[in-house]
Amino acid sequence: MDGIDAALIRTDGREIAEPFASVSSPYDPVMRDAIRSVLGGQGPVAEVEGSLTDLHAHAVGLLLEKAAVGASDIAVIGFHGHTVLHRPELKKTWQIGDSARLAATLGIDVVGDMRVADVEAGGQGAPLVPLYHAALAGALEKPLAVLNIGGVANVTWLGPDSSDILAFDTGPGGALLDEWTMKSIGAPFDEDGRLARAGSVNVDALESLLDDAYYDRAPPKSLDRIDFDCSPVQSLSHEDGAATLAAFTVRTAAAARRHFPAPARRWIVTGGGRKNPAIMSGLSAEIDAPVDPVEEVGWDGDMLEAQAFAYLAVRSLSGLPLTLPGTTGVSRPLTGGRLYSATSAAAAARAATSRSR
């Protein structure tokens, strides 16, 4: 819940993905708390959704200004929104964000609701970024593991053949550590891993955190941010709690190896977790292969997901798959996303305004 990343790319939705510009727009503490208040799909969802959408519109405006392009130069926006509930076993996934409002505000077509079709077809609906990882990794040595440490961590395993792809959520990313750090020292995240590096891992607490059948379950599988329980570390010092939660992220990510068809020759790491030395050093110690941030192969780890949703939006417009049996467990390659036309959205907004007068 750090903020909004917006990225501009040129792509055909297949092989070509050329990044152009990007911006980050951090949430202020009030917005961060507002999003936290609706996790689980309860609380003032409509109010928060409206504010969230407007902040996305502002971020896109900043991006267009930075890139010196106009709305007419943009084919489509890929809008993921923010996940507040993810229960694929119940065929439910909920990402707040009003795509029609965004399209009407910016005058640009929007593809949203990217997870819904997959979940309704029996898939996990997550992770969604593996096909973008595969597009970027074409020339890299395989097998390759791409580990994304966001709020929840997920991994993409890419084999030598372009059809060899497996992906799933591994466990917590930075969500638990961020919340612990906020509660402990009032900071939104553990900058440079200082808190975790100052502490020691509590083995009993770590084993309690790891005592969940999810981590042994074969993929496909996915998690919700609210699936994790911090209670095993509640009695620990600020530093030891942070060290233990960082180790939890490391151990669950490393455990993903048992599900790979073949060992990865290299792991590259994206997401905010790659900036935490406690996590990165832990991964290097646990995994018997090189572990590097994605910048080592020329990718932008801060903007990879924003780029990915733009890429997926173009694939959606072309009717290309967004998910595969190996990425979400859906029974066949499946397209997804819903197009919100800027023209239609603007007309609907005008009609609603007229009715309210």
CSV table of C-alpha atoms in Angstrom, one decimal:
chain,number,residue,atom,x,y,z
A,1,MET,CA,0.0,0.0,0.0
A,2,ASP,CA,2.8,2.4,-0.9
A,3,GLY,CA,1.1,4.3,-3.7
A,4,ILE,CA,0.4,4.2,-7.4
A,5,ASP,CA,2.9,3.3,-10.1
A,6,ALA,CA,2.1,4.4,-13.7
A,7,ALA,CA,4.1,3.3,-16.7
A,8,LEU,CA,3.9,4.0,-20.4
A,9,ILE,CA,5.0,1.3,-22.8
A,10,ARG,CA,4.7,0.5,-26.5
A,11,THR,CA,3.7,-3.1,-27.2
A,12,ASP,CA,1.8,-5.3,-29.5
A,13,GLY,CA,0.8,-7.5,-26.6
A,14,ARG,CA,3.1,-10.3,-27.8
A,15,GLU,CA,6.8,-9.9,-28.0
A,16,ILE,CA,7.3,-6.2,-28.1
A,17,ALA,CA,7.3,-4.3,-24.8
A,18,GLU,CA,9.3,-1.0,-24.9
A,19,PRO,CA,9.1,1.1,-21.8
A,20,PHE,CA,9.0,4.9,-22.2
A,21,ALA,CA,8.3,6.8,-19.0
A,22,SER,CA,7.0,6.1,-15.5
A,23,VAL,CA,5.9,8.0,-12.4
A,24,SER,CA,5.2,7.0,-8.8
A,25,SER,CA,2.6,8.8,-6.7
A,26,PRO,CA,2.8,7.8,-3.0
A,27,TYR,CA,-0.3,7.5,-0.9
A,28,ASP,CA,-0.5,9.8,2.1
A,29,PRO,CA,-1.1,8.3,5.5
A,30,VAL,CA,-4.9,9.1,5.3
A,31,MET,CA,-5.3,7.2,2.1
A,32,ARG,CA,-3.2,4.3,3.3
A,33,ASP,CA,-5.4,3.9,6.3
A,34,ALA,CA,-8.5,4.3,4.2
A,35,ILE,CA,-7.4,1.3,2.0
A,36,ARG,CA,-6.5,-0.7,5.0
A,37,SER,CA,-10.0,-0.1,6.4
A,38,VAL,CA,-11.7,-1.8,3.5
A,39,LEU,CA,-9.6,-4.9,3.2
A,40,GLY,CA,-11.8,-7.9,3.3
A,41,GLY,CA,-14.5,-6.0,1.3
A,42,GLN,CA,-16.0,-4.2,4.3
A,43,GLY,CA,-16.2,-0.6,5.5
A,44,PRO,CA,-16.7,2.5,3.3
A,45,VAL,CA,-15.7,0.7,0.0
A,46,ALA,CA,-17.5,3.1,-2.4
A,47,GLU,CA,-16.0,6.2,-0.9
A,48,VAL,CA,-12.5,4.7,-0.9
A,49,GLU,CA,-12.9,3.4,-4.4
A,50,GLY,CA,-13.8,6.9,-5.7
A,51,SER,CA,-10.8,8.5,-4.0
A,52,LEU,CA,-8.5,5.7,-5.3
A,53,THR,CA,-9.8,6.1,-8.8
A,54,ASP,CA,-9.2,9.8,-8.8
A,55,LEU,CA,-5.7,9.3,-7.5
A,56,HIS,CA,-5.0,7.0,-10.4
A,57,ALA,CA,-6.3,9.6,-12.8
A,58,HIS,CA,-4.0,12.1,-11.3
A,59,ALA,CA,-1.0,9.7,-11.6
A,60,VAL,CA,-1.8,9.1,-15.3
A,61,GLY,CA,-2.0,12.8,-15.8
A,62,LEU,CA,1.5,13.2,-14.3
A,63,LEU,CA,2.8,10.4,-16.5
A,64,LEU,CA,1.4,12.0,-19.7
A,65,GLU,CA,2.9,15.3,-18.7
A,66,LYS,CA,6.3,13.7,-18.1
A,67,ALA,CA,6.2,11.8,-21.4
A,68,ALA,CA,5.0,14.9,-23.2
A,69,VAL,CA,2.1,13.1,-24.9
A,70,GLY,CA,-1.7,13.6,-24.9
A,71,ALA,CA,-4.6,11.4,-24.2
A,72,SER,CA,-5.2,10.9,-27.9
A,73,ASP,CA,-1.7,9.3,-28.1
A,74,ILE,CA,-2.7,6.5,-25.7
A,75,ALA,CA,-4.5,3.4,-27.0
A,76,VAL,CA,-5.6,2.0,-23.7
A,77,ILE,CA,-5.0,2.0,-19.9
A,78,GLY,CA,-4.6,-1.2,-18.0
A,79,PHE,CA,-6.2,-0.6,-14.6
A,80,HIS,CA,-5.8,-3.2,-11.9
A,81,GLY,CA,-7.1,-1.3,-8.9
A,82,HIS,CA,-6.5,-2.5,-5.4
A,83,THR,CA,-7.4,-6.0,-4.2
A,84,VAL,CA,-9.6,-6.0,-1.1
A,85,LEU,CA,-10.8,-9.6,-1.2
A,86,HIS,CA,-9.4,-12.6,-3.0
A,87,ARG,CA,-11.2,-16.0,-2.5
A,88,PRO,CA,-10.8,-18.0,-5.7
A,89,GLU,CA,-12.1,-21.1,-4.0
A,90,LEU,CA,-15.5,-19.2,-3.8
A,91,LYS,CA,-15.0,-17.8,-7.3
A,92,LYS,CA,-14.6,-14.3,-5.8
A,93,THR,CA,-12.0,-11.7,-6.4
A,94,TRP,CA,-12.6,-8.0,-5.8
A,95,GLN,CA,-10.3,-5.2,-6.9
A,96,ILE,CA,-11.7,-1.7,-6.1
A,97,GLY,CA,-11.3,1.0,-8.7
A,98,ASP,CA,-13.9,2.4,-11.0
A,99,SER,CA,-12.8,1.8,-14.5
A,100,ALA,CA,-15.7,3.7,-16.1
A,101,ARG,CA,-14.9,6.7,-14.0
A,102,LEU,CA,-11.3,6.6,-14.9
A,103,ALA,CA,-12.1,6.3,-18.6
A,104,ALA,CA,-14.5,9.2,-18.5
A,105,THR,CA,-12.1,11.4,-16.5
A,106,LEU,CA,-9.1,10.9,-18.8
A,107,GLY,CA,-10.8,10.4,-22.1
A,108,ILE,CA,-8.9,7.2,-22.7
A,109,ASP,CA,-10.3,3.6,-23.0
A,110,VAL,CA,-9.6,1.5,-20.0
A,111,VAL,CA,-9.3,-2.3,-19.6
A,112,GLY,CA,-10.2,-3.3,-16.0
A,113,ASP,CA,-11.5,-6.4,-14.1
A,114,MET,CA,-8.5,-8.4,-15.3
A,115,ARG,CA,-8.8,-11.2,-12.8
A,116,VAL,CA,-12.6,-11.8,-12.9
A,117,ALA,CA,-12.9,-14.1,-16.0
A,118,ASP,CA,-10.1,-16.4,-14.8
A,119,VAL,CA,-11.7,-16.8,-11.3
A,120,GLU,CA,-15.1,-17.4,-12.8
A,121,ALA,CA,-13.6,-20.1,-15.0
A,122,GLY,CA,-12.2,-21.9,-12.0
A,123,GLY,CA,-8.7,-20.4,-12.0
A,124,GLN,CA,-6.9,-18.7,-9.1
A,125,GLY,CA,-6.9,-15.3,-10.8
A,126,ALA,CA,-3.3,-14.8,-9.7
A,127,PRO,CA,-0.6,-14.2,-10.4
A,128,LEU,CA,-1.3,-12.1,-13.5
A,129,VAL,CA,2.2,-10.9,-14.4
A,130,PRO,CA,3.9,-14.1,-15.6
A,131,LEU,CA,3.2,-13.6,-19.3
A,132,TYR,CA,4.9,-10.2,-19.1
A,133,HIS,CA,7.9,-11.8,-17.3
A,134,ALA,CA,8.0,-14.3,-20.2
A,135,ALA,CA,7.9,-11.6,-22.8
A,136,LEU,CA,10.8,-9.7,-21.2
A,137,ALA,CA,12.9,-12.8,-20.5
A,138,GLY,CA,13.0,-14.2,-24.0
A,139,ALA,CA,16.8,-14.0,-24.3
A,140,LEU,CA,17.7,-14.9,-20.7
A,141,GLU,CA,19.1,-18.2,-19.8
A,142,LYS,CA,16.6,-20.7,-18.6
A,143,PRO,CA,15.3,-22.2,-16.4
A,144,LEU,CA,14.8,-18.8,-14.7
A,145,ALA,CA,12.8,-17.8,-11.6
A,146,VAL,CA,11.3,-14.3,-11.4
A,147,LEU,CA,10.4,-13.6,-7.8
A,148,ASN,CA,8.0,-10.7,-7.2
A,149,ILE,CA,8.0,-9.5,-3.6
A,150,GLY,CA,5.1,-7.1,-3.3
A,151,GLY,CA,2.5,-7.3,-0.5
A,152,VAL,CA,2.1,-11.0,-1.3
A,153,ALA,CA,5.1,-12.7,-3.0
A,154,ASN,CA,4.8,-14.7,-6.2
A,155,VAL,CA,7.2,-16.6,-8.4
A,156,THR,CA,7.3,-17.3,-12.2
A,157,TRP,CA,9.4,-20.3,-13.3
A,158,LEU,CA,10.3,-20.1,-17.0
A,159,GLY,CA,11.7,-23.2,-18.8
A,160,PRO,CA,13.7,-23.5,-22.0
A,161,ASP,CA,10.7,-23.8,-24.2
A,162,SER,CA,8.4,-20.7,-24.4
A,163,SER,CA,5.5,-22.9,-23.3
A,164,ASP,CA,7.3,-23.9,-20.1
A,165,ILE,CA,5.8,-21.6,-17.5
A,166,LEU,CA,4.7,-22.1,-13.9
A,167,ALA,CA,3.6,-19.4,-11.5
A,168,PHE,CA,2.0,-19.2,-8.0
A,169,ASP,CA,2.0,-17.1,-4.8
A,170,THR,CA,4.7,-18.3,-2.5
A,171,GLY,CA,3.7,-16.5,0.7
A,172,PRO,CA,4.0,-13.1,2.4
A,173,GLY,CA,5.9,-10.5,0.5
A,174,GLY,CA,6.3,-7.2,2.4
A,175,ALA,CA,2.8,-6.8,3.8
A,176,LEU,CA,3.5,-8.3,7.2
A,177,LEU,CA,6.8,-6.6,7.6
A,178,ASP,CA,5.4,-3.3,6.6
A,179,GLU,CA,2.5,-3.5,9.1
A,180,TRP,CA,4.9,-4.6,11.8
A,181,THR,CA,7.2,-1.7,11.0
A,182,MET,CA,4.4,0.8,11.1
A,183,LYS,CA,3.1,-0.6,14.4
A,184,SER,CA,6.6,-0.7,15.9
A,185,ILE,CA,8.3,2.5,14.8
A,186,GLY,CA,5.6,4.4,12.8
A,187,ALA,CA,7.4,4.0,9.5
A,188,PRO,CA,5.5,2.6,6.4
A,189,PHE,CA,8.3,0.1,5.6
A,190,ASP,CA,11.6,-1.2,6.9
A,191,GLU,CA,13.9,1.1,5.0
A,192,ASP,CA,17.1,-0.7,4.0
A,193,GLY,CA,16.1,-3.6,6.2
A,194,ARG,CA,17.5,-1.7,9.2
A,195,LEU,CA,14.9,-3.0,11.7
A,196,ALA,CA,15.2,-6.6,10.5
A,197,ARG,CA,19.0,-6.5,10.4
A,198,ALA,CA,19.1,-5.2,14.0
A,199,GLY,CA,17.2,-8.3,15.3
A,200,SER,CA,17.5,-12.0,15.5
A,201,VAL,CA,15.1,-14.6,14.1
A,202,ASN,CA,13.0,-16.3,16.7
A,203,VAL,CA,13.0,-19.9,15.6
A,204,ASP,CA,9.8,-20.9,17.4
A,205,ALA,CA,7.9,-18.0,16.1
A,206,LEU,CA,9.1,-18.7,12.5
A,207,GLU,CA,8.2,-22.4,12.7
A,208,SER,CA,4.7,-21.4,13.9
A,209,LEU,CA,4.3,-19.0,11.0
A,210,LEU,CA,5.4,-21.7,8.6
A,211,ASP,CA,3.0,-24.2,10.0
A,212,ASP,CA,0.4,-23.9,7.3
A,213,ALA,CA,-0.6,-26.5,4.7
A,214,TYR,CA,-0.5,-23.9,2.0
A,215,TYR,CA,3.2,-23.9,1.7
A,216,ASP,CA,3.3,-27.7,0.9
A,217,ARG,CA,0.4,-27.6,-1.4
A,218,ALA,CA,1.2,-28.0,-5.1
A,219,PRO,CA,0.3,-25.1,-7.4
A,220,PRO,CA,-1.9,-23.6,-8.8
A,221,LYS,CA,-2.4,-21.6,-5.6
A,222,SER,CA,-2.8,-18.0,-4.6
A,223,LEU,CA,-3.2,-16.0,-1.4
A,224,ASP,CA,-5.0,-12.9,-0.1
A,225,ARG,CA,-3.1,-10.3,1.9
A,226,ILE,CA,-5.4,-11.0,4.8
A,227,ASP,CA,-4.5,-14.7,4.9
A,228,PHE,CA,-1.5,-14.2,7.2
A,229,ASP,CA,-1.5,-14.1,11.0
A,230,CYS,CA,1.2,-12.1,12.8
A,231,SER,CA,0.3,-13.4,16.3
A,232,PRO,CA,3.4,-15.6,16.6
A,233,VAL,CA,5.6,-12.5,16.7
A,234,GLN,CA,3.5,-10.3,18.9
A,235,SER,CA,5.6,-10.8,22.0
A,236,LEU,CA,8.9,-10.2,20.3
A,237,SER,CA,10.9,-7.0,20.3
A,238,HIS,CA,10.5,-4.6,17.3
A,239,GLU,CA,13.8,-5.8,15.9
A,240,ASP,CA,13.3,-9.6,16.4
A,241,GLY,CA,9.8,-9.4,15.1
A,242,ALA,CA,11.0,-7.7,11.9
A,243,ALA,CA,13.9,-10.2,11.5
A,244,THR,CA,11.4,-13.1,11.9
A,245,LEU,CA,8.9,-11.7,9.4
A,246,ALA,CA,11.7,-11.1,6.9
A,247,ALA,CA,12.8,-14.7,7.4
A,248,PHE,CA,9.2,-15.9,6.9
A,249,THR,CA,9.2,-14.2,3.4
A,250,VAL,CA,12.5,-15.8,2.6
A,251,ARG,CA,11.7,-19.3,3.7
A,252,THR,CA,8.4,-19.4,1.9
A,253,ALA,CA,9.9,-18.0,-1.3
A,254,ALA,CA,12.8,-20.5,-1.2
A,255,ALA,CA,10.3,-23.4,-0.5
A,256,ALA,CA,8.8,-22.7,-3.9
A,257,ARG,CA,11.7,-24.6,-5.5
A,258,ARG,CA,10.1,-28.0,-4.5
A,259,HIS,CA,7.4,-27.3,-7.1
A,260,PHE,CA,9.7,-26.3,-10.0
A,261,PRO,CA,9.9,-28.8,-12.9
A,262,ALA,CA,13.7,-28.2,-12.9
A,263,PRO,CA,16.0,-26.1,-10.7
A,264,ALA,CA,16.2,-22.5,-11.8
A,265,ARG,CA,19.7,-21.5,-12.9
A,266,ARG,CA,19.1,-18.0,-11.6
A,267,TRP,CA,16.6,-16.0,-9.5
A,268,ILE,CA,15.8,-12.4,-10.3
A,269,VAL,CA,13.8,-10.4,-7.8
A,270,THR,CA,11.4,-7.5,-8.4
A,271,GLY,CA,9.0,-5.6,-6.1
A,272,GLY,CA,9.8,-3.6,-3.0
A,273,GLY,CA,11.3,-6.6,-1.3
A,274,ARG,CA,14.3,-6.5,-3.5
A,275,LYS,CA,15.4,-3.3,-1.7
A,276,ASN,CA,15.4,-5.0,1.7
A,277,PRO,CA,19.0,-6.3,2.3
A,278,ALA,CA,17.7,-8.7,5.1
A,279,ILE,CA,15.4,-10.4,2.6
A,280,MET,CA,17.9,-10.4,-0.3
A,281,SER,CA,20.8,-11.8,1.8
A,282,GLY,CA,18.4,-14.4,3.3
A,283,LEU,CA,17.4,-15.5,-0.2
A,284,SER,CA,21.0,-15.8,-1.3
A,285,ALA,CA,21.8,-17.9,1.7
A,286,GLU,CA,18.7,-20.2,1.2
A,287,ILE,CA,18.8,-20.6,-2.6
A,288,ASP,CA,21.6,-22.5,-4.3
A,289,ALA,CA,21.7,-20.2,-7.4
A,290,PRO,CA,22.5,-16.6,-8.0
A,291,VAL,CA,19.9,-14.2,-6.6
A,292,ASP,CA,19.9,-10.7,-8.1
A,293,PRO,CA,17.5,-7.7,-8.4
A,294,VAL,CA,15.9,-7.4,-11.8
A,295,GLU,CA,17.9,-4.3,-12.6
A,296,GLU,CA,20.8,-6.7,-13.2
A,297,VAL,CA,19.1,-7.8,-16.4
A,298,GLY,CA,17.9,-4.3,-17.4
A,299,TRP,CA,14.4,-4.4,-16.0
A,300,ASP,CA,12.8,-1.7,-13.8
A,301,GLY,CA,11.7,-3.4,-10.6
A,302,ASP,CA,9.8,-0.4,-9.4
A,303,MET,CA,7.6,-0.3,-12.6
A,304,LEU,CA,7.4,-3.9,-13.7
A,305,GLU,CA,3.8,-4.5,-12.5
A,306,ALA,CA,2.6,-1.2,-13.9
A,307,GLN,CA,4.1,-2.1,-17.3
A,308,ALA,CA,2.6,-5.6,-17.0
A,309,PHE,CA,-0.9,-4.3,-16.7
A,310,ALA,CA,-0.5,-2.1,-19.7
A,311,TYR,CA,0.8,-5.1,-21.6
A,312,LEU,CA,-2.1,-7.2,-20.5
A,313,ALA,CA,-4.6,-4.5,-21.5
A,314,VAL,CA,-3.3,-4.7,-25.1
A,315,ARG,CA,-3.5,-8.5,-25.0
A,316,SER,CA,-7.1,-8.2,-23.8
A,317,LEU,CA,-8.0,-5.9,-26.7
A,318,SER,CA,-6.5,-8.5,-29.1
A,319,GLY,CA,-8.3,-11.4,-27.4
A,320,LEU,CA,-5.0,-13.0,-26.4
A,321,PRO,CA,-4.7,-15.0,-23.2
A,322,LEU,CA,-3.9,-13.3,-19.9
A,323,THR,CA,-3.7,-16.5,-17.9
A,324,LEU,CA,-2.6,-20.1,-18.6
A,325,PRO,CA,-3.1,-23.5,-16.9
A,326,GLY,CA,0.4,-23.2,-15.6
A,327,THR,CA,-0.1,-19.7,-14.1
A,328,THR,CA,-3.5,-19.8,-12.5
A,329,GLY,CA,-4.7,-23.4,-13.0
A,330,VAL,CA,-7.4,-22.3,-15.4
A,331,SER,CA,-8.4,-25.2,-17.7
A,332,ARG,CA,-7.2,-23.5,-20.9
A,333,PRO,CA,-5.5,-20.4,-22.0
A,334,LEU,CA,-8.0,-17.6,-21.2
A,335,THR,CA,-8.3,-14.0,-22.2
A,336,GLY,CA,-9.8,-11.6,-19.7
A,337,GLY,CA,-10.4,-8.0,-18.8
A,338,ARG,CA,-13.3,-5.8,-19.6
A,339,LEU,CA,-13.1,-2.8,-22.0
A,340,TYR,CA,-14.5,0.5,-20.7
A,341,SER,CA,-14.9,2.9,-23.6
A,342,ALA,CA,-14.0,6.5,-22.8
A,343,THR,CA,-16.8,7.7,-25.1
A,344,SER,CA,-19.4,5.5,-23.5
A,345,ALA,CA,-18.2,6.2,-20.0
A,346,ALA,CA,-18.3,10.0,-20.6
A,347,ALA,CA,-21.8,9.8,-22.0
A,348,ALA,CA,-23.0,7.7,-19.0
A,349,ALA,CA,-21.4,10.2,-16.6
A,350,ARG,CA,-23.2,13.1,-18.3
A,351,ALA,CA,-26.5,11.3,-18.2
A,352,ALA,CA,-26.0,10.6,-14.5
A,353,THR,CA,-25.2,14.3,-13.8
A,354,SER,CA,-28.3,15.3,-15.8
A,355,ARG,CA,-30.5,13.0,-13.8
A,356,SER,CA,-29.2,14.3,-10.5
A,357,ARG,CA,-30.2,17.9,-11.3
